[in-house]
Tab-separated table of C-alpha atoms in Angstrom:
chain	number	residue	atom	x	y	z
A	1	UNK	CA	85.692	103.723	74.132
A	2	UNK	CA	87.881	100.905	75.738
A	3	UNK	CA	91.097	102.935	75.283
A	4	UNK	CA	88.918	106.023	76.534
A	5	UNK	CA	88.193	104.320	79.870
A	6	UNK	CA	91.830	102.539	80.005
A	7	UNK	CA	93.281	106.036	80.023
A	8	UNK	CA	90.739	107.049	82.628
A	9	UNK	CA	91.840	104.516	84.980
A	10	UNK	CA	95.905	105.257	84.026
A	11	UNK	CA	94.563	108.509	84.963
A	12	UNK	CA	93.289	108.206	88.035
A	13	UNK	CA	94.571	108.876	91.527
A	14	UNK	CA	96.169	106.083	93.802
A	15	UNK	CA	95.692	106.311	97.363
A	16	UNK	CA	98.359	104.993	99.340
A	17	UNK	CA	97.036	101.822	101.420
A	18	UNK	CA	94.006	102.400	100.320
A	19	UNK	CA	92.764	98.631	100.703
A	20	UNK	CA	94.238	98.422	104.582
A	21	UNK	CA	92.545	101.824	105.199
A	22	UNK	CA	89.530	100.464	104.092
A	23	UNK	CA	89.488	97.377	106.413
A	24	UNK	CA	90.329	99.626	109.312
A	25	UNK	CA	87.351	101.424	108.562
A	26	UNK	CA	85.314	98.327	108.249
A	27	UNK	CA	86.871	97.040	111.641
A	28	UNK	CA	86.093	100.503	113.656
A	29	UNK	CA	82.626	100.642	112.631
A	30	UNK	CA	81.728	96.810	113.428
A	31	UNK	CA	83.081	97.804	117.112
A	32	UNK	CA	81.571	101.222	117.326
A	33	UNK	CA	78.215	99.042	116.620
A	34	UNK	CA	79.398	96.223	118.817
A	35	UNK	CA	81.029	97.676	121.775
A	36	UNK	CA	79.446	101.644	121.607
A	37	UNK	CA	79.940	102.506	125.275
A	38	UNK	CA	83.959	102.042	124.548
A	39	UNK	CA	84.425	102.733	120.842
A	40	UNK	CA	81.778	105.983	120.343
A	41	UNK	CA	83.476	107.868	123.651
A	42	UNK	CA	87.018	109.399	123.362
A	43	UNK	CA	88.813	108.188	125.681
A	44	UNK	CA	89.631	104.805	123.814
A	45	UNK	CA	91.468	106.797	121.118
A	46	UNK	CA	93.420	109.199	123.560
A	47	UNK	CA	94.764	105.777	125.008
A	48	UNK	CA	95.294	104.750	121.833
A	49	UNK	CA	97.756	107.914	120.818
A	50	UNK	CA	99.787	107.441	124.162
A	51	UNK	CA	100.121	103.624	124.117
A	52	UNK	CA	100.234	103.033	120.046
A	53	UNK	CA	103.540	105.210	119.260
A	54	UNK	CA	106.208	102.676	120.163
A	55	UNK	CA	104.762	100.005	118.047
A	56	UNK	CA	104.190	102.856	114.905
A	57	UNK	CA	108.035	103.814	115.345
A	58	UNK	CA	109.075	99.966	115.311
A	59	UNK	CA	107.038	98.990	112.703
A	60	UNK	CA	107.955	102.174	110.115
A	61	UNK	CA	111.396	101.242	111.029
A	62	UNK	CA	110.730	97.907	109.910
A	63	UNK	CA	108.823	98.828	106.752
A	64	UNK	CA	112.517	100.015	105.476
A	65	UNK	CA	114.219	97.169	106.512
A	66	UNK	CA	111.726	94.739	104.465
A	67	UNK	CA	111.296	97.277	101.878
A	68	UNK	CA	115.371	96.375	100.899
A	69	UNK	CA	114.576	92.665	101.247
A	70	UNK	CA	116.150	92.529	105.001
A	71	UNK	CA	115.224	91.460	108.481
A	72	UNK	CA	115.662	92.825	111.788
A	73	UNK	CA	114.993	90.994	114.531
A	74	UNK	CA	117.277	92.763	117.316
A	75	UNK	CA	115.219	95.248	117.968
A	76	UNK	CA	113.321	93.780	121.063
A	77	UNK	CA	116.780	93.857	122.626
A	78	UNK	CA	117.242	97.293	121.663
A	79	UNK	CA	114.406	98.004	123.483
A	80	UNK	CA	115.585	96.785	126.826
A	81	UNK	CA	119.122	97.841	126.034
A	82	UNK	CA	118.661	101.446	125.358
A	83	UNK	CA	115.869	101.448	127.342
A	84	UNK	CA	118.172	100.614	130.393
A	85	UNK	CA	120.882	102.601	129.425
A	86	UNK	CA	118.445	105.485	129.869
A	87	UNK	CA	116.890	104.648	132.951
A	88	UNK	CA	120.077	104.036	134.932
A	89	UNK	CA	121.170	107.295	134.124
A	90	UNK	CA	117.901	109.080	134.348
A	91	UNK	CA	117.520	107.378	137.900
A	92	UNK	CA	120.679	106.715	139.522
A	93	UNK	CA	122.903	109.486	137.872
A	94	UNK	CA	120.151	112.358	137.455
A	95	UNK	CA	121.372	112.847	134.286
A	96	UNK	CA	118.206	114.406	132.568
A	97	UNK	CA	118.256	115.106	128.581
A	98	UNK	CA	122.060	113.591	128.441
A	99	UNK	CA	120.229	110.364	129.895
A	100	UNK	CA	118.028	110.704	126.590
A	101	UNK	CA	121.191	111.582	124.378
A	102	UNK	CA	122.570	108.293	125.431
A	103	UNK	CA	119.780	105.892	125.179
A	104	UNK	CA	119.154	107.477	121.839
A	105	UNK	CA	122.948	106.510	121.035
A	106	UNK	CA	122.965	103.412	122.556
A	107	UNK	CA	120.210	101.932	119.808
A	108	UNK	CA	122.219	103.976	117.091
A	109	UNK	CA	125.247	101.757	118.145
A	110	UNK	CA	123.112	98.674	118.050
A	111	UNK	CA	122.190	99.420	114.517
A	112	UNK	CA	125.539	100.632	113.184
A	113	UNK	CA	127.103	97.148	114.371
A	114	UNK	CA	123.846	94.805	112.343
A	115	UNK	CA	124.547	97.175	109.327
A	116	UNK	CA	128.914	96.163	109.779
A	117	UNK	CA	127.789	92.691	109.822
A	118	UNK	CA	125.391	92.027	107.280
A	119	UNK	CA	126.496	94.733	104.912
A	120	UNK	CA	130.370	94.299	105.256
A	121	UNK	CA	131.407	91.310	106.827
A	122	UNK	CA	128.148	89.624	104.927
A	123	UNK	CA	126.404	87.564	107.325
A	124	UNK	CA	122.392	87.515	106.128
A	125	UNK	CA	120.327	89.588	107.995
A	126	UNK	CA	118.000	87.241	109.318
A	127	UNK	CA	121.503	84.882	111.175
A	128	UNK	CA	122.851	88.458	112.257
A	129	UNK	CA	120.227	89.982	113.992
A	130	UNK	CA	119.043	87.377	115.460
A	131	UNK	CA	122.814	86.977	117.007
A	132	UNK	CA	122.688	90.317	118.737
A	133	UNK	CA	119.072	89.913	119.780
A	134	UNK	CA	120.379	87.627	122.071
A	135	UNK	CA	123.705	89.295	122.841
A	136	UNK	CA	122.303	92.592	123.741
A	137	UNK	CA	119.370	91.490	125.519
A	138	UNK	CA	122.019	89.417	127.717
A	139	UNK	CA	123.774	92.648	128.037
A	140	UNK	CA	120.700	94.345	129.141
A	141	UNK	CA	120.285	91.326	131.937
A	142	UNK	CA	123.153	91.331	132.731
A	143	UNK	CA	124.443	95.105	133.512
A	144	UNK	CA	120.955	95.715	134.829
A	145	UNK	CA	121.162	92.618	137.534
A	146	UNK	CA	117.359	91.788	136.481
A	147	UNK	CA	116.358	94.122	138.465
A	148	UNK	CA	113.363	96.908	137.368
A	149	UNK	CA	113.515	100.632	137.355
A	150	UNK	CA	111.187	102.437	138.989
A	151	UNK	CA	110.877	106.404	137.882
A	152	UNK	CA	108.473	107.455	140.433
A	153	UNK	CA	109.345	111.201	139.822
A	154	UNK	CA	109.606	111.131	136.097
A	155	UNK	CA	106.827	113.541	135.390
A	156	UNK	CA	108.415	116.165	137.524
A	157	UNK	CA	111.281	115.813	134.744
A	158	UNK	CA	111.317	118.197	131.146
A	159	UNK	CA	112.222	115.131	129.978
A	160	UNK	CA	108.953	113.326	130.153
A	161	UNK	CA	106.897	116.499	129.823
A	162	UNK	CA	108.555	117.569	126.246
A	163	UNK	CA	108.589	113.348	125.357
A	164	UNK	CA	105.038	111.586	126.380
A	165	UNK	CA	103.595	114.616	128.706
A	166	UNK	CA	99.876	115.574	128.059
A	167	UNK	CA	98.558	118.935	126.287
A	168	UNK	CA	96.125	119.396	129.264
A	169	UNK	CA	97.006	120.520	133.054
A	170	UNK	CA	97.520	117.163	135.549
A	171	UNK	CA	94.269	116.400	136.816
A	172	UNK	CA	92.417	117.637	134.270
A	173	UNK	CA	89.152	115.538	133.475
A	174	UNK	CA	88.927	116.318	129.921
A	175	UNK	CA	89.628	114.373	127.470
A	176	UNK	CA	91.546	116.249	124.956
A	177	UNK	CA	93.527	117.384	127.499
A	178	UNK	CA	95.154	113.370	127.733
A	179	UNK	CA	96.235	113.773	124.376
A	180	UNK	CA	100.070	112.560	124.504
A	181	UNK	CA	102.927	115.062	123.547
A	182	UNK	CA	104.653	111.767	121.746
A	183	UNK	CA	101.925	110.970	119.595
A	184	UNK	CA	102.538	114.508	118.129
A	185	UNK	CA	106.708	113.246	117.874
A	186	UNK	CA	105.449	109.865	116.559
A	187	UNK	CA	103.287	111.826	113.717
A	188	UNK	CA	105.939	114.252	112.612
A	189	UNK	CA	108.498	111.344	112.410
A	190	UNK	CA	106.097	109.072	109.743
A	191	UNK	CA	105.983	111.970	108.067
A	192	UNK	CA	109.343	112.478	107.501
A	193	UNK	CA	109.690	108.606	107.145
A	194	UNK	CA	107.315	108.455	104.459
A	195	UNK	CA	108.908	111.450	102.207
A	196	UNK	CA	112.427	109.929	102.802
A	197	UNK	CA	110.807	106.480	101.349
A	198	UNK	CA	108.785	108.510	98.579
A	199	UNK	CA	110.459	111.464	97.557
A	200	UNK	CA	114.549	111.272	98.934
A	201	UNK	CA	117.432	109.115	97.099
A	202	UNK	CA	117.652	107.166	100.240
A	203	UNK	CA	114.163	105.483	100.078
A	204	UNK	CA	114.951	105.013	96.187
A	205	UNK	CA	118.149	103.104	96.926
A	206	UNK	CA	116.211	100.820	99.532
A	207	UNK	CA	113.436	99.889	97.070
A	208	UNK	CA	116.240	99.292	94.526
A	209	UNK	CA	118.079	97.202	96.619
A	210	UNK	CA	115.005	95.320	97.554
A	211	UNK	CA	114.598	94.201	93.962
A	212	UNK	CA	117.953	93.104	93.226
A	213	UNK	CA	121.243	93.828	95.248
A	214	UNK	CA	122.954	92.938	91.760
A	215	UNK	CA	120.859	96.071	89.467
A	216	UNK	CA	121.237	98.555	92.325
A	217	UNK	CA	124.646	98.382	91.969
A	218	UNK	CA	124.559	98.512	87.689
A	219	UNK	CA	122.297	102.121	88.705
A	220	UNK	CA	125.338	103.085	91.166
A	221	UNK	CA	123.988	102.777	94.824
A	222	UNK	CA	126.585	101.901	97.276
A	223	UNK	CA	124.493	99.117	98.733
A	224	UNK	CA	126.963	98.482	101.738
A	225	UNK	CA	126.758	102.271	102.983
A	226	UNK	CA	122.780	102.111	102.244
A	227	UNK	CA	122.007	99.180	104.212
A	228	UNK	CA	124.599	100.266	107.278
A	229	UNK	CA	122.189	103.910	107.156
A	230	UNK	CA	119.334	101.527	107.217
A	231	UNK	CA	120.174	99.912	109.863
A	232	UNK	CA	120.939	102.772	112.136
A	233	UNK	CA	117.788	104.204	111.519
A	234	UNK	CA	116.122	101.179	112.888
A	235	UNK	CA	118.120	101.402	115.601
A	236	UNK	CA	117.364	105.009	116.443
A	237	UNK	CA	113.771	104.238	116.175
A	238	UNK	CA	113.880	101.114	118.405
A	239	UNK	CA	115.775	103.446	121.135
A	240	UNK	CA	113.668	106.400	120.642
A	241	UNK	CA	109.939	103.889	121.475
A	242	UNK	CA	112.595	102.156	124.651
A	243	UNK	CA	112.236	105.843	125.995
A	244	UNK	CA	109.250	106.191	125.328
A	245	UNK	CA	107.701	103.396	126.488
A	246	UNK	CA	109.798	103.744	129.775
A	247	UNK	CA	108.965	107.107	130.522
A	248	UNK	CA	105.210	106.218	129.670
A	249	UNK	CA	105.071	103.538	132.097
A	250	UNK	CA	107.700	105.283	134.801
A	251	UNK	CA	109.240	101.734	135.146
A	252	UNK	CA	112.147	100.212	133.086
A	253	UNK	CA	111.372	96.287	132.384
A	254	UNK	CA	113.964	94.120	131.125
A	255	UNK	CA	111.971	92.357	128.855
A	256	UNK	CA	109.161	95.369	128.245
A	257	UNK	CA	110.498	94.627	124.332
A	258	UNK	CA	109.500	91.154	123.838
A	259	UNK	CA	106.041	91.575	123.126
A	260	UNK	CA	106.935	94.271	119.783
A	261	UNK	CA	108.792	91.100	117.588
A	262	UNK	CA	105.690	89.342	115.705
A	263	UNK	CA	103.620	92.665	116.299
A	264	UNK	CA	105.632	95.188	114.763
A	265	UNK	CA	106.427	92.631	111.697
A	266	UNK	CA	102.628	91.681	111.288
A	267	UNK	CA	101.824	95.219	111.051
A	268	UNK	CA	104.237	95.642	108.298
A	269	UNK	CA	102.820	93.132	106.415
A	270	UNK	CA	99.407	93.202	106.975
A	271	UNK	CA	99.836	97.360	105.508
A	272	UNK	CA	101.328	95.532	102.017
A	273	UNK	CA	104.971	95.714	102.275
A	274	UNK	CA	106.549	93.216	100.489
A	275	UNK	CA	108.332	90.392	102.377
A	276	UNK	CA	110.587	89.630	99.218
A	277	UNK	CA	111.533	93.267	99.595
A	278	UNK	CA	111.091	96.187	96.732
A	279	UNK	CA	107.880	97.557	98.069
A	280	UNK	CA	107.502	99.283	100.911
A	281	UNK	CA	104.409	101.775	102.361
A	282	UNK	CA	104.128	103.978	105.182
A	283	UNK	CA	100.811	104.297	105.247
A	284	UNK	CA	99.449	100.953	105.203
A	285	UNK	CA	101.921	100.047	108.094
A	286	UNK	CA	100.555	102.807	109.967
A	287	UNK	CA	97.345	101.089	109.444
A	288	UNK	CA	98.427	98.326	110.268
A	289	UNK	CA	99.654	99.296	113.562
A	290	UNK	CA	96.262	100.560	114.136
A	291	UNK	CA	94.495	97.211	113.079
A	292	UNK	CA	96.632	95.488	115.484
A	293	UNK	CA	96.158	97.944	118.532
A	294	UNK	CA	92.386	98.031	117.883
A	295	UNK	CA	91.636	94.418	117.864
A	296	UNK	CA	92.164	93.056	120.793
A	297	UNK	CA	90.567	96.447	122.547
A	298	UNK	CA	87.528	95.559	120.251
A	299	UNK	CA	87.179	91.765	120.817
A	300	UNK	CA	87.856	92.375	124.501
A	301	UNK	CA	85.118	95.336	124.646
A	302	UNK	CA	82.563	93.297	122.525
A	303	UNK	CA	82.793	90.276	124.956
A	304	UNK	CA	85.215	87.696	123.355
A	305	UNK	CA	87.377	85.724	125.619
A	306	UNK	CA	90.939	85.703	125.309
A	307	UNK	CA	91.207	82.491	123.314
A	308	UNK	CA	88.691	83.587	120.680
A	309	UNK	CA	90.957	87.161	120.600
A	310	UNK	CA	93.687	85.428	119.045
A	311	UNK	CA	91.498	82.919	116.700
A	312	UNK	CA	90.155	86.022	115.196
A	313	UNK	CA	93.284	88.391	115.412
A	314	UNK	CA	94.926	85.556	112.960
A	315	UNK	CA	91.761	85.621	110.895
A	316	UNK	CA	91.332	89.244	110.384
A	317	UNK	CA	95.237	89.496	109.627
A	318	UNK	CA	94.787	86.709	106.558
A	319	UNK	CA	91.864	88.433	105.552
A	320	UNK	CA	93.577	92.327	105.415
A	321	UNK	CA	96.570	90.769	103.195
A	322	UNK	CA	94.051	88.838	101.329
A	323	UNK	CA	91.875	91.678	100.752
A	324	UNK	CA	95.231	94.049	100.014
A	325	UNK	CA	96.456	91.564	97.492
A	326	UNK	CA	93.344	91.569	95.377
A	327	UNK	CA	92.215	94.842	95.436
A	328	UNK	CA	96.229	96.447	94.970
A	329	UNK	CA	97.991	94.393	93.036
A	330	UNK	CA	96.004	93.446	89.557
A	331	UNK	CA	98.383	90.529	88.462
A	332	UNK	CA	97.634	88.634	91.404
A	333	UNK	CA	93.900	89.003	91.372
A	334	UNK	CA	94.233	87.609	87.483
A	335	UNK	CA	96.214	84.739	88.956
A	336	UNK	CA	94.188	84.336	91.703
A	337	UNK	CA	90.804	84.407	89.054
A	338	UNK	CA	92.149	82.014	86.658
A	339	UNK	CA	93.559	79.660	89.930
A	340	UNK	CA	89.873	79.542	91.021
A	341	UNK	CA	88.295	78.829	87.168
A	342	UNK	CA	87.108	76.071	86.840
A	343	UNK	CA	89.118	73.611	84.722
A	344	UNK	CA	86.863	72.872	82.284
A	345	UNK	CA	86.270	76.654	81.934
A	346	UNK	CA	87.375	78.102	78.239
A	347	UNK	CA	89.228	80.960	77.405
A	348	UNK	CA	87.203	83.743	75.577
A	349	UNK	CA	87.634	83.421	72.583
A	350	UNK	CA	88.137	79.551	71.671
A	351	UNK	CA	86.265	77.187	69.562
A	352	UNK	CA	84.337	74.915	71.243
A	353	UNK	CA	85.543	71.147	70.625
A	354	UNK	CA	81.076	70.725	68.804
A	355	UNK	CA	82.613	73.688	66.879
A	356	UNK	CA	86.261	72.198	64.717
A	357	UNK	CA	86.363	72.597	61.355
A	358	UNK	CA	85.874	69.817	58.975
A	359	UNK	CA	88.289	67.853	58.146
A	360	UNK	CA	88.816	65.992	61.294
A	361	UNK	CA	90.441	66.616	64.493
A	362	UNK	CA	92.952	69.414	64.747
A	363	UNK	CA	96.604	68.181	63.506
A	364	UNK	CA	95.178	65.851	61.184
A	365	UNK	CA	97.153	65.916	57.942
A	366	UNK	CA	95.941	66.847	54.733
């Protein structure tokens, strides 16, 4: 019977973030019954799918980068980098899609020169990232003057209609007529994402390289070339939500990036990617993301100051990994079990010191 219901549970099917998913439903339903007017109408989640896409792209980029035991911690720069580089030439030059072509390029530049220094010239991650954060947000400052970017007549553009336009006509009073054109973009690109990560040699390679640099090279990755490709991806992605969030807003910001750093990497985290690299999901950074986003609109909505919104954001995120960590990962719930035993606690199985055989105490000599 035992080895009946062990194959039973070998057998069984594993739902991807499961444990994440399950706190987000736990969250949603404590503010639908705390905050109803906002959380049981519609419009919160249409705002959701137009606002929420920059931080999903930035944090499935990230999940890759951790996933292979990495950091990245340029991308806030990248942000107002490519995110200028767009604007100027959306604005000044008129430049339409090529405006777009180049902002996109401008991140894939950014990432191609992290992936030359941490995967050829060998500078960690963490020291060379955080060396072009500040390098190309000076750029951004100082090519840009400080000065915003106002798009006034963006949404006149193909270029906003075909990146964060709306389904509906302008004007239009219902609701799932809001629903943004880049949360469909944002979607399609997890998807991709997640079979890259799951089913592609590329994901393989980054969760190999995540356990040991040294083994994936035994298997025969080329762990320079991987990590340069991962790198550029993040780069891509960081560009691609720099657009996004300036043709959402119709303004370019020079610092409209800073707020994404301990966001983007909590979400990661918090969905039960590994921070020592080797395991990466998708999914739970998704959910993550949407943890994140729905928090603050909750504790807001339900009456919390802002003061008591972070005290409980931090609480809520120890609690998810917490939660994630027992219910996913059955080693560390043992550990964390037999941590919490008490001492004088036996193991099943042993004899009870009332219960030693005679002869005297155990070791005695014959």
């Amino acid at each position: 019977m035992a080895a009946h219901g062990e194959r039973a549970r070998a057998w069984r099917p594993r739902i991807e973030g499961l444990p994440i998913i399950l706190v987000f439903a736990l969250i949603l339903g404590l503010f639908m019954y705390t905050a109803p007017l906002v959380f049981l109408a519609p419009n919160i989640y249409t705002t959701l799918l137009s606002t929420a896409p920059p931080l999903v792209l930035l944090a499935v980029g990230l999940t890759f980068v951790i996933g292979a035991g990495e950091i990245d911690l340029s991308f806030p720069a990248v942000i107002a980098f490519s995110g200028f580089v767009f604007a100027v030439l959306f604005k000044e030059h008129d430049l339409g899609w090529l405006a777009f072509v180049a902002g996109l390029a401008s991140g894939l530049l950014v990432g191609f020169v992290n992936g030359i220094l941490v995967a050829r010239v060998g500078i960690p991650s963490f020291i060379a990232t955080l060396g072009t954060q500040f390098f190309w947000s000076g750029m951004a400052t100082l090519l840009s003057g400080g000065k915003s970017y106002a798009l006034r007549s963006a949404d006149e553009s193909s270029v906003w209609s075909w990146v964060v336009g709306r389904f509906g006509a302008a004007g239009s009073l219902d609701w799932s007529s809001q629903i943004s054109i880049q949360a469909v973009w944002t979607g399609a690109i997890v998807v991709f994402l997640w079979f890259i990560l799951n089913r592609h040699r590329f994901g393989e390679h980054i969760l190999f390289i995540g356990d040991s640099n040294d083994v994936a090279r035994v298997l025969g990755v080329d762990v320079g070339r991987e990590k340069i490709r991962l790198f550029v991806l993040m780069g891509g992605l960081a560009a691609l939500a720099a657009m996004m969030l300036t043709l959402e807003n119709k303004n370019y910001f020079g610092n409209q990036g800073q707020g994404y750093l301990l966001t983007a990497i909590a979400a990661v985290l918090i969905g039960g990617t590994s921070i020592f690299g080797g395991r990466a999901t998708i999914v739970g950074t998704v959910f993550g993301c949407f943890i994140i986003w729905i928090l603050e609109a909750g504790l807001v909505a339900s009456g919390l100051t802002g003061a008591w919104v972070r005290t409980v954001q931090g609480m809520i995120f120890l609690i998810a990994i917490i939660f994630y960590l027992i219910v996913d990962e059955p080693q560390r719930r043992a550990g964390l079990l037999a941590r919490l035993r008490p001492r004088g606690t036996l193991m099943r199985g042993a004899r009870p010191p009332d219960k030693l055989p005679a002869g005297g105490a155990p070791g005695d000599s014959l």
